[in-house]
C-alpha positions as YAML, in Angstrom:
chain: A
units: angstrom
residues:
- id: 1
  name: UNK
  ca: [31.51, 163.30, 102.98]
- id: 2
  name: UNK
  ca: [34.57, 162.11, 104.92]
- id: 3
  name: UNK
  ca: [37.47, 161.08, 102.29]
- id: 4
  name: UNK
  ca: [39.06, 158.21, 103.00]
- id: 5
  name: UNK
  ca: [43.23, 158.50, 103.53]
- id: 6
  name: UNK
  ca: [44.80, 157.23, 100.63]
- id: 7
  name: UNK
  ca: [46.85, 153.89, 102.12]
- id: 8
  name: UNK
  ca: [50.93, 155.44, 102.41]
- id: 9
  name: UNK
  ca: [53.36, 153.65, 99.63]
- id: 10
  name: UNK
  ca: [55.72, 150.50, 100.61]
- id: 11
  name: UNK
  ca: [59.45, 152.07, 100.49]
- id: 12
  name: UNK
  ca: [61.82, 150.94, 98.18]
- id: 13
  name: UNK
  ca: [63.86, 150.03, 101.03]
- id: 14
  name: UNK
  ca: [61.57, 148.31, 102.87]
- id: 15
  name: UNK
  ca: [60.47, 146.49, 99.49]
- id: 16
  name: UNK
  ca: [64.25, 145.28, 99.24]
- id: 17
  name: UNK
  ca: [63.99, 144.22, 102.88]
- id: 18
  name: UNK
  ca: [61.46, 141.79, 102.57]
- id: 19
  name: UNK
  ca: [63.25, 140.02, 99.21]
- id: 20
  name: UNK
  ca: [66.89, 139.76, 101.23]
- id: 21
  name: UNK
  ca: [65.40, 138.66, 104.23]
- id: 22
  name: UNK
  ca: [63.11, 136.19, 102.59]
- id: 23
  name: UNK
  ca: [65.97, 135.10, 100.01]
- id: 24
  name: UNK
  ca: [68.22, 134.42, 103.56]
- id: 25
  name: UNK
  ca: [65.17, 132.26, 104.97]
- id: 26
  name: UNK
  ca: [64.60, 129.76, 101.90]
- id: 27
  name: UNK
  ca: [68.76, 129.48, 101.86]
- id: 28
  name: UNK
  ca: [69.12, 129.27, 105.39]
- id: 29
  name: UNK
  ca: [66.55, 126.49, 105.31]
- id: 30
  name: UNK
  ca: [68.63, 124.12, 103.54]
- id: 31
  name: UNK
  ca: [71.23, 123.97, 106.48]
- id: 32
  name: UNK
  ca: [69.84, 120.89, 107.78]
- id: 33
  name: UNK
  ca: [70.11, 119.14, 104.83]
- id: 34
  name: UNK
  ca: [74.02, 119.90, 104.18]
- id: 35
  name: UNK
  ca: [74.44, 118.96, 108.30]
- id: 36
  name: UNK
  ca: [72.80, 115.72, 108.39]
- id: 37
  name: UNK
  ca: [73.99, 114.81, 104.57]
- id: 38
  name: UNK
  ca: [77.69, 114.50, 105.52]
- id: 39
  name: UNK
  ca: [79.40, 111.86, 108.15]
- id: 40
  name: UNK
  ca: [81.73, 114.58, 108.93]
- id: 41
  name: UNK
  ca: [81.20, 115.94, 113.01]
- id: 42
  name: UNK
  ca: [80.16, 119.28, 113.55]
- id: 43
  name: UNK
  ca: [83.53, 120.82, 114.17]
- id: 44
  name: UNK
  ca: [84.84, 119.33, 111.34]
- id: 45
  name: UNK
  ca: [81.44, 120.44, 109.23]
- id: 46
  name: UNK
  ca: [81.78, 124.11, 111.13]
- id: 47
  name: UNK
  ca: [85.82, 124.36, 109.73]
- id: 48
  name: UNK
  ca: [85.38, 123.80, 106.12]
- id: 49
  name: UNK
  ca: [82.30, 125.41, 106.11]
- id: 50
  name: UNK
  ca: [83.92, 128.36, 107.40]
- id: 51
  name: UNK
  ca: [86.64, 127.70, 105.74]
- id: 52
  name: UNK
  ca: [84.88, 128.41, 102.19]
- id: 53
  name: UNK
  ca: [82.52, 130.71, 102.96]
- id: 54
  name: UNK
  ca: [85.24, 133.32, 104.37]
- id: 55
  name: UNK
  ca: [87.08, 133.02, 101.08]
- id: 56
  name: UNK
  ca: [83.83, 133.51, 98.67]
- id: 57
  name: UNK
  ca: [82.63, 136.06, 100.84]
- id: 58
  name: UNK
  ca: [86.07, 138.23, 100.67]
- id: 59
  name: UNK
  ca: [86.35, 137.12, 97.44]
- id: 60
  name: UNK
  ca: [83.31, 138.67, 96.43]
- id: 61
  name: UNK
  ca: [84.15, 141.84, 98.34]
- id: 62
  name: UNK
  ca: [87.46, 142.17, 96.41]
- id: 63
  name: UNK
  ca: [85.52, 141.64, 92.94]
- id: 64
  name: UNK
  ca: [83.02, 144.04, 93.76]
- id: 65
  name: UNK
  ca: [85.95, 146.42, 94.96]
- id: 66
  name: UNK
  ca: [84.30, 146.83, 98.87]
- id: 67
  name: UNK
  ca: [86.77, 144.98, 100.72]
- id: 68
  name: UNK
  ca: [88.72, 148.29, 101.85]
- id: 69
  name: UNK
  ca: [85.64, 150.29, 102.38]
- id: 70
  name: UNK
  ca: [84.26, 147.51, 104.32]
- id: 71
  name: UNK
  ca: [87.14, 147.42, 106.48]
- id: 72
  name: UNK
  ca: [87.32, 151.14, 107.02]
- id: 73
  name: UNK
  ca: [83.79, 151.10, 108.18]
- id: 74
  name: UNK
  ca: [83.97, 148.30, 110.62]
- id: 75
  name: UNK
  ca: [83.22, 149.83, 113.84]
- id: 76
  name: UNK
  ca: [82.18, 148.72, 117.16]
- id: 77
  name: UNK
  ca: [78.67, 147.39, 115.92]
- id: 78
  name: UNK
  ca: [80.65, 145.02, 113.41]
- id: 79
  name: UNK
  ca: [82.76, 143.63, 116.18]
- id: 80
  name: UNK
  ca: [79.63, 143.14, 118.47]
- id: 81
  name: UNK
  ca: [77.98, 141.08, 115.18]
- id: 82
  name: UNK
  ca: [80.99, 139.13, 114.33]
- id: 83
  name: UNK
  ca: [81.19, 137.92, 117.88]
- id: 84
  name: UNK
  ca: [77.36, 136.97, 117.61]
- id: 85
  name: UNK
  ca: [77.34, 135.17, 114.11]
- id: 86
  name: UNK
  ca: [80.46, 132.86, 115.63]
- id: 87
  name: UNK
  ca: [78.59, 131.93, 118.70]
- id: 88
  name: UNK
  ca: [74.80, 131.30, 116.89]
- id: 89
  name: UNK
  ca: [77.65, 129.16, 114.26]
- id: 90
  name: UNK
  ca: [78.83, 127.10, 117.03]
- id: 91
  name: UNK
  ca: [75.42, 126.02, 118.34]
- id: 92
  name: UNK
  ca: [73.95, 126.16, 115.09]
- id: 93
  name: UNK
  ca: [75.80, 123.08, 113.27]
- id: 94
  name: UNK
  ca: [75.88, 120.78, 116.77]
- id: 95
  name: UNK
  ca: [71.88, 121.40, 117.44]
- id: 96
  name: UNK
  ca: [71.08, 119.78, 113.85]
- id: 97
  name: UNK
  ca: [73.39, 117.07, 115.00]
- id: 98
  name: UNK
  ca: [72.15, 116.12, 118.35]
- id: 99
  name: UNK
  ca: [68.51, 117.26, 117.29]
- id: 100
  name: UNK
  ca: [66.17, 117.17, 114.22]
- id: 101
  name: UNK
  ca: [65.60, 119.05, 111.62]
- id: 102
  name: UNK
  ca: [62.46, 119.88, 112.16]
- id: 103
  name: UNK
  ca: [63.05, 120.68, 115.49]
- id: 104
  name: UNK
  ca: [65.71, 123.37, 115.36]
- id: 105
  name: UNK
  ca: [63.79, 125.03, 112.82]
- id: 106
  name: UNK
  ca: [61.08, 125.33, 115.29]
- id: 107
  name: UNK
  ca: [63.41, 126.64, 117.96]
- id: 108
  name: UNK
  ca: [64.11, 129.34, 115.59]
- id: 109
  name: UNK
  ca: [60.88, 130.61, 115.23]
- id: 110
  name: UNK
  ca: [60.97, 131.81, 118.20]
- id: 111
  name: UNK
  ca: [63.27, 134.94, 117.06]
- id: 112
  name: UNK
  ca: [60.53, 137.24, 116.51]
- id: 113
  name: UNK
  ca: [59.65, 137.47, 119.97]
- id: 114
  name: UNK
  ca: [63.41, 137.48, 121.16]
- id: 115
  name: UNK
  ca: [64.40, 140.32, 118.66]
- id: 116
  name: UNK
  ca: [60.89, 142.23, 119.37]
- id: 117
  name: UNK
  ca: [61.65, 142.43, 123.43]
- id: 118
  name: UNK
  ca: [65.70, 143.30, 122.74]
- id: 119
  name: UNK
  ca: [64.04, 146.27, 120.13]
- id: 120
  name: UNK
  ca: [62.28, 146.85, 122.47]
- id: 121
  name: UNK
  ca: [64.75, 147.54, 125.62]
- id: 122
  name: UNK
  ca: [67.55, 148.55, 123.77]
- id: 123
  name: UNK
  ca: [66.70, 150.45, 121.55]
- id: 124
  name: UNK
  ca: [63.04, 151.87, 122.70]
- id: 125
  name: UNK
  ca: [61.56, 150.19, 119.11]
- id: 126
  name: UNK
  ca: [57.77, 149.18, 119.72]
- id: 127
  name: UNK
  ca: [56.47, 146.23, 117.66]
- id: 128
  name: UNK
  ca: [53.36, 147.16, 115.49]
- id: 129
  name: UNK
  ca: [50.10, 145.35, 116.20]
- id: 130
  name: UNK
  ca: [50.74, 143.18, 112.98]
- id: 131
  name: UNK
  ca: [53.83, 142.12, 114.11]
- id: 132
  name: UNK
  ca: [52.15, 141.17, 117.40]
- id: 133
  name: UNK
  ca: [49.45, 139.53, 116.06]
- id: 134
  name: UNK
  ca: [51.22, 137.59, 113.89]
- id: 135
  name: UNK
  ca: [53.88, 136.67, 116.16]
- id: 136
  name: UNK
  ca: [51.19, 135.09, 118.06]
- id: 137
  name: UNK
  ca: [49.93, 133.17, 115.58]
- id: 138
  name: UNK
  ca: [53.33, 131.96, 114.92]
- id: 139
  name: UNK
  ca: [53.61, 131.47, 118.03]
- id: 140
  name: UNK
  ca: [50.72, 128.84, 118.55]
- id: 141
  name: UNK
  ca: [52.02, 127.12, 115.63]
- id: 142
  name: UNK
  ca: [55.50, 126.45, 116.92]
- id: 143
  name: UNK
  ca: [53.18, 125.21, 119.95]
- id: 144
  name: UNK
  ca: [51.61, 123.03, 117.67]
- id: 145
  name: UNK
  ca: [54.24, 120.99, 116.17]
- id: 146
  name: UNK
  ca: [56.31, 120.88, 119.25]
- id: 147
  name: UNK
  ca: [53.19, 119.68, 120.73]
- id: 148
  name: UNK
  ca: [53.77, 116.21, 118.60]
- id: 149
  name: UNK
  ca: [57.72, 116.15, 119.13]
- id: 150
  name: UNK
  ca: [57.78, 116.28, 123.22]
- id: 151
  name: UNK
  ca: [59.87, 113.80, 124.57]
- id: 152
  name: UNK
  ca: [61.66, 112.69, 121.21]
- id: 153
  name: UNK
  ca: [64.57, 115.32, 120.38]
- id: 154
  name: UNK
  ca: [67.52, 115.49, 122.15]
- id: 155
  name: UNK
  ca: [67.63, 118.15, 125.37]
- id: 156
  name: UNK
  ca: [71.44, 119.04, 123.99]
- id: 157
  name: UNK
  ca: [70.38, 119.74, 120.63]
- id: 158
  name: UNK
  ca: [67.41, 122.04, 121.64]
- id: 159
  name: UNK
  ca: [69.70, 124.33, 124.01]
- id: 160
  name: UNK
  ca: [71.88, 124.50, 121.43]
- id: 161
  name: UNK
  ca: [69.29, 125.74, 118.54]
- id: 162
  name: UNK
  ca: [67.86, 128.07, 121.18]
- id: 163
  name: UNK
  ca: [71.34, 129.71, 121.99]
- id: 164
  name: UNK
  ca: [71.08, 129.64, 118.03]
- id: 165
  name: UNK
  ca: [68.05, 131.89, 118.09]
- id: 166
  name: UNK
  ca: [69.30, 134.24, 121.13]
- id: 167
  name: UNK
  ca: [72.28, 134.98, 118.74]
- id: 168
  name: UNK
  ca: [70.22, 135.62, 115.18]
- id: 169
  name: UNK
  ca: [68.07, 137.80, 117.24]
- id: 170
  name: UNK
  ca: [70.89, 140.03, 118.49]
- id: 171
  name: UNK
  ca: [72.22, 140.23, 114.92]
- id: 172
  name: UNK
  ca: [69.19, 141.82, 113.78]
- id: 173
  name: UNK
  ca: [68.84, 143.88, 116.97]
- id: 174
  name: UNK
  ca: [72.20, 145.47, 116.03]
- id: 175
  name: UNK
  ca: [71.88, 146.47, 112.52]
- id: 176
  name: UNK
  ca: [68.38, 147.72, 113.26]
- id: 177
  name: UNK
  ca: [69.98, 149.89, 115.81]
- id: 178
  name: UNK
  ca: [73.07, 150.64, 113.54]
- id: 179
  name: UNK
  ca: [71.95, 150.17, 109.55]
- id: 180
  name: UNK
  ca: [75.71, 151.73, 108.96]
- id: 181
  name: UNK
  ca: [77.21, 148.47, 110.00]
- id: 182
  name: UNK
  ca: [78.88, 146.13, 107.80]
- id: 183
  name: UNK
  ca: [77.46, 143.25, 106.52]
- id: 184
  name: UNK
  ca: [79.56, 141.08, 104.54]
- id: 185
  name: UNK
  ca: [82.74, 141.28, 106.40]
- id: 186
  name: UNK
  ca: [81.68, 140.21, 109.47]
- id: 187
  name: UNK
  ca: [79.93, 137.40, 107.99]
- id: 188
  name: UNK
  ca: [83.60, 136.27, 107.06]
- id: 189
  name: UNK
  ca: [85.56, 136.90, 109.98]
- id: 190
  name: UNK
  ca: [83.21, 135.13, 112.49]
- id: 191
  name: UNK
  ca: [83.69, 132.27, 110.18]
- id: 192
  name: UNK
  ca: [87.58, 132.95, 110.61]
- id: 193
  name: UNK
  ca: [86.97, 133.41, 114.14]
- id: 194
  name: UNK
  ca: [86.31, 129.89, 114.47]
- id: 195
  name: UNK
  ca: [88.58, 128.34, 112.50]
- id: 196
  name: UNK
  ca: [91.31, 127.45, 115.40]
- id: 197
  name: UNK
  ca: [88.32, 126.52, 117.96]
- id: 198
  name: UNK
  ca: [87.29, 123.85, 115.48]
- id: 199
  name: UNK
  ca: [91.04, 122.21, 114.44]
- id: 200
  name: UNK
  ca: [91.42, 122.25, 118.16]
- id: 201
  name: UNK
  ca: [88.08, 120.16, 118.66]
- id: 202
  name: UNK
  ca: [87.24, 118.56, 115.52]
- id: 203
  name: UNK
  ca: [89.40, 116.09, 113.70]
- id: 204
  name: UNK
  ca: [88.72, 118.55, 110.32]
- id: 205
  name: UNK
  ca: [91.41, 116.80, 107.93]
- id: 206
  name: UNK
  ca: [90.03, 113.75, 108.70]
- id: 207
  name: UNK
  ca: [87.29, 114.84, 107.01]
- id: 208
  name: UNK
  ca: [86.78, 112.48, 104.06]
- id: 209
  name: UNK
  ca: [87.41, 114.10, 100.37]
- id: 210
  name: UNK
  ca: [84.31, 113.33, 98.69]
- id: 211
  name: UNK
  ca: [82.22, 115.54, 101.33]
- id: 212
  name: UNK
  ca: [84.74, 118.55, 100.77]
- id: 213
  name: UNK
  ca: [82.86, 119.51, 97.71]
- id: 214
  name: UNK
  ca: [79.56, 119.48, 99.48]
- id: 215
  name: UNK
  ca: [81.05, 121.39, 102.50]
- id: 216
  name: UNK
  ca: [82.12, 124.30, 100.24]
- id: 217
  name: UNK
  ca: [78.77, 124.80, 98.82]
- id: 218
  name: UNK
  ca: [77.73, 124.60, 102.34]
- id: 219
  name: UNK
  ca: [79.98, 127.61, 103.00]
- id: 220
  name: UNK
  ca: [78.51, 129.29, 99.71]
- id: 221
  name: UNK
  ca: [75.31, 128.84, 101.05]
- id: 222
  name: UNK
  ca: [76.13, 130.16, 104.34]
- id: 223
  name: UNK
  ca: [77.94, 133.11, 102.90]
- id: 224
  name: UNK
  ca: [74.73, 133.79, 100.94]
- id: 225
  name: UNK
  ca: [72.27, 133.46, 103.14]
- id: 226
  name: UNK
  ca: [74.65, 135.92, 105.70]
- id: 227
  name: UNK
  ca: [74.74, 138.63, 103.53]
- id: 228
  name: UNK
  ca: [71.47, 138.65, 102.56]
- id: 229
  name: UNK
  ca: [70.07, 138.83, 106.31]
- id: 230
  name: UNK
  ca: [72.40, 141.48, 107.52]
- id: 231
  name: UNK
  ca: [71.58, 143.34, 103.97]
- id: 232
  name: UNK
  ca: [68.04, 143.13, 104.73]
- id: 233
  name: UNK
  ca: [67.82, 143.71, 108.67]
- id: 234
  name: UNK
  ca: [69.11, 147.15, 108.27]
- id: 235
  name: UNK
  ca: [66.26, 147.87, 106.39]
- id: 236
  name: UNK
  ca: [63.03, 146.93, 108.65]
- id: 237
  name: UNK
  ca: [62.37, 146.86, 112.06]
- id: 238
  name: UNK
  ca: [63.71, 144.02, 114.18]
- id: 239
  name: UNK
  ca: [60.52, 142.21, 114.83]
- id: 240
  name: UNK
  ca: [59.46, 142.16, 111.54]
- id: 241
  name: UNK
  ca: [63.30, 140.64, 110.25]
- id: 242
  name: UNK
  ca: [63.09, 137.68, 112.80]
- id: 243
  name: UNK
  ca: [59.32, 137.38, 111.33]
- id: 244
  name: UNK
  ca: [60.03, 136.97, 107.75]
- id: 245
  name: UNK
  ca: [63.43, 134.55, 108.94]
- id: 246
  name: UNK
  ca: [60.71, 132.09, 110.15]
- id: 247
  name: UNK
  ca: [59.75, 131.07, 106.87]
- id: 248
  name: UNK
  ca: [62.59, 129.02, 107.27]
- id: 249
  name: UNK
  ca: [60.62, 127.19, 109.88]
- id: 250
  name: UNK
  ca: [58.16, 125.21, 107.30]
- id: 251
  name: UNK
  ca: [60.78, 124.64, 104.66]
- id: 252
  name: UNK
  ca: [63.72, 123.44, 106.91]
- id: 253
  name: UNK
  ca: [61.62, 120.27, 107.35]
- id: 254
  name: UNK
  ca: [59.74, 119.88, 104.32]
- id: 255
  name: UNK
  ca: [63.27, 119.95, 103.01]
- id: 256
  name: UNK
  ca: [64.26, 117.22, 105.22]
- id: 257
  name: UNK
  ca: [61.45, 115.21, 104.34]
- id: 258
  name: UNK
  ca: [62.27, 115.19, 100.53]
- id: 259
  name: UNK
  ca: [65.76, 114.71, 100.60]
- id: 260
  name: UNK
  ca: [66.79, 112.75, 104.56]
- id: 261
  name: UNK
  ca: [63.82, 110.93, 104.28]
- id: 262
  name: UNK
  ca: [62.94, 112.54, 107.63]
- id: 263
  name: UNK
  ca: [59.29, 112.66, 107.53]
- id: 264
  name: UNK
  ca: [57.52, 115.41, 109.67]
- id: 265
  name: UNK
  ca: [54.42, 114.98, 111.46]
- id: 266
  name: UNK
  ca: [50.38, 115.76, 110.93]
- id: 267
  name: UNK
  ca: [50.75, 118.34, 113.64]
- id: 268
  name: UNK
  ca: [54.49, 119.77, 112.09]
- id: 269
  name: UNK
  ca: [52.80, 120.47, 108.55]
- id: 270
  name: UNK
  ca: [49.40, 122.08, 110.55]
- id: 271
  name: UNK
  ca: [52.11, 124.22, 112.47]
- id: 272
  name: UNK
  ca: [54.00, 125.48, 109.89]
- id: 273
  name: UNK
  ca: [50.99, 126.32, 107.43]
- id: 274
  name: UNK
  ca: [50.25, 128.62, 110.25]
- id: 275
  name: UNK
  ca: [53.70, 130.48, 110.64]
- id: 276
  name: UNK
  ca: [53.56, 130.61, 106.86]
- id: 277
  name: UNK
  ca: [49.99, 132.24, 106.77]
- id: 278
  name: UNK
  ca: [51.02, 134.98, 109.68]
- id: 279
  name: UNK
  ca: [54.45, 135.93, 107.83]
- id: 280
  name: UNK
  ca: [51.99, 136.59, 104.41]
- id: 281
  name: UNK
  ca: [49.44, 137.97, 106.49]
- id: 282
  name: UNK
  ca: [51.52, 140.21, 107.98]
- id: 283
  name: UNK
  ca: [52.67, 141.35, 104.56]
- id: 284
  name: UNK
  ca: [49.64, 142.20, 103.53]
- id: 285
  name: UNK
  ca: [48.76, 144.91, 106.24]
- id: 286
  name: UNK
  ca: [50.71, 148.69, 106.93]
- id: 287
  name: UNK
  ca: [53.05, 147.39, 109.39]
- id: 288
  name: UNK
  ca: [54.95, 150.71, 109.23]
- id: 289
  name: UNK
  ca: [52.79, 152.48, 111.47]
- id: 290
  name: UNK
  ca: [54.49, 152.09, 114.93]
- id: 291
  name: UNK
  ca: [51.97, 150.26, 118.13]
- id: 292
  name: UNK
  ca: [50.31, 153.23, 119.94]
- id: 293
  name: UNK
  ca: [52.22, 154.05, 123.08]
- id: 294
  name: UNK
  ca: [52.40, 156.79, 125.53]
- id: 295
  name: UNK
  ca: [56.39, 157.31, 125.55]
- id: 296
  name: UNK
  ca: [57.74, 158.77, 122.28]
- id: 297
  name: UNK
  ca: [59.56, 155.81, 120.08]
- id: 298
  name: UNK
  ca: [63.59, 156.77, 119.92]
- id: 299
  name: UNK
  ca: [65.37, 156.18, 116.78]
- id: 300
  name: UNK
  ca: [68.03, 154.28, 116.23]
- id: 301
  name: UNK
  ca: [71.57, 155.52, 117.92]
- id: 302
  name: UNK
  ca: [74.23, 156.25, 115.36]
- id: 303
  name: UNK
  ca: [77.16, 157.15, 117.37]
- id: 304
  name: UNK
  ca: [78.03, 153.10, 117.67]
- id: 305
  name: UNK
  ca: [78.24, 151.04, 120.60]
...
């Protein structure tokens, strides 16, 4: 009688991955809202943003006594990620202006495919046949509700979310390949990177004083959500990080919905129930086990860039 092989037990680290990089998703989701909810322009909306979520986030770093260590470990990899987190900030806040809601959250889902082909010729990381499979299935669900939005959001706005999405999935890409890197540091400093870019294009102290408030819980939010991703992406594999962000992809407009009044459509809530059934599908199967392949899998580099 053939035994069967007892199934192998979830790390603790991998356990820890899915909460942080589900936590980021469901906070990351409410970006639209705090966008679209203020009359203050996107460079305006991208400064005091920044603005607050650079202090809370060295703030936090100097409570929890970090803030030198973090800066004595900020190699190469943390520059590379501070550069990206600035950029995907710069298209991130104009796409939700010139587009929807609902739309740049679909743009997003399209990470897991982006970060699963940079894994995979960077840094020689496979995808699993979960990950696959359920990135297809994704897949024809962002198919699905962009199949009922052709034609209505603005071309701008899209490039912008997908430049967005290019970005986020090079984040991940990097602290796959190099879990030593910082997280919450660079968080801040790409805010503080584009502090001057935004008082040279935005009118920021214009910005009237009753949104302030609501800007720096935007930056609270943003600082969360930041550390939480980075936190978590050093713990899985790339493809399955951008797959678990997607969850933001039903919520972002549900969100909307509730609180903008922006109402999504019949084919946007049959989308997104099918993004949200391949993330907890995938969660359900051993998506350790590395795709069979005939070339040996490298690890992860750890001499930096």
């Amino acid at each position: 009688m053939t035994l069967s092989r007892p199934a192998s037990p979830i790390s603790p680290a991998r356990s820890a991955g899915v909460i942080l990089v589900t936590v980021s998703a469901i906070v990351f989701s409410t970006a639209g809202i705090f966008t679209n909810g203020v009359a203050t322009g996107a460079w305006g909306i991208i400064f005091w943003r920044g603005l607050a979520a650079a202090a809370f986030t060295l703030i936090y770093l100097a409570v929890r006594g970090r803030l030198a260590a973090e800066i004595r470990a900020f190699g190469r990899p943390a520059y590379l990620v501070t550069v990206l987190m600035a950029a995907g900030t710069a298209a991130f806040i104009p796409a939700f202006k010139l587009s929807s809601v609902a739309n740049v959250a679909l743009i997003y889902a399209a990470a897991p495919f982006m970060a699963a082909g940079l894994s995979w010729l960077l840094i020689k990381e496979a995808p699993t046949r979960t990950v696959i499979i359920a990135s297809a299935t994704a897949f024809i669900g962002v198919l699905v509700i962009v199949s009922g939005s052709l034609g209505r959001a603005s071309l701008a706005g899209d490039a912008l979310a997908l430049v967005m999405t290019c970005m986020m999935a090079g984040t991940m890409v990097v602290y796959r390949a190099y879990p030593d890197t910082t997280a919450a540091l660079p968080a801040a400093l790409s805010s503080v990177l584009l502090l001057p870019v935004a008082a040279m294009f935005g009118q920021p102290f214009g910005t009237a004083l009753g949104e302030l408030p609501i800007l720096a819980g935007f930056g609270l939010v943003f600082a969360v959500a930041s550390v939480t991703l980075s936190e978590g992406a050093r713990r899985l594999p790339s493809a399955e990080t951008a797959l678990l962000s997607t969850l933001e992809v039903p919520l972002a407009p549900v969100l909307a919905w509730v609180i903008l009044s922006e109402s999504p459509s019949p084919r946007a809530l049959c989308g997104g129930a099918l993004i949200v059934f391949a993330v907890v599908w995938s969660q359900t199967r051993k998506i350790q086990s590395p795709l069979s392949v005939k070339a040996p899998v490298a690890g992860p580099p750890r001499n930096g860039l």
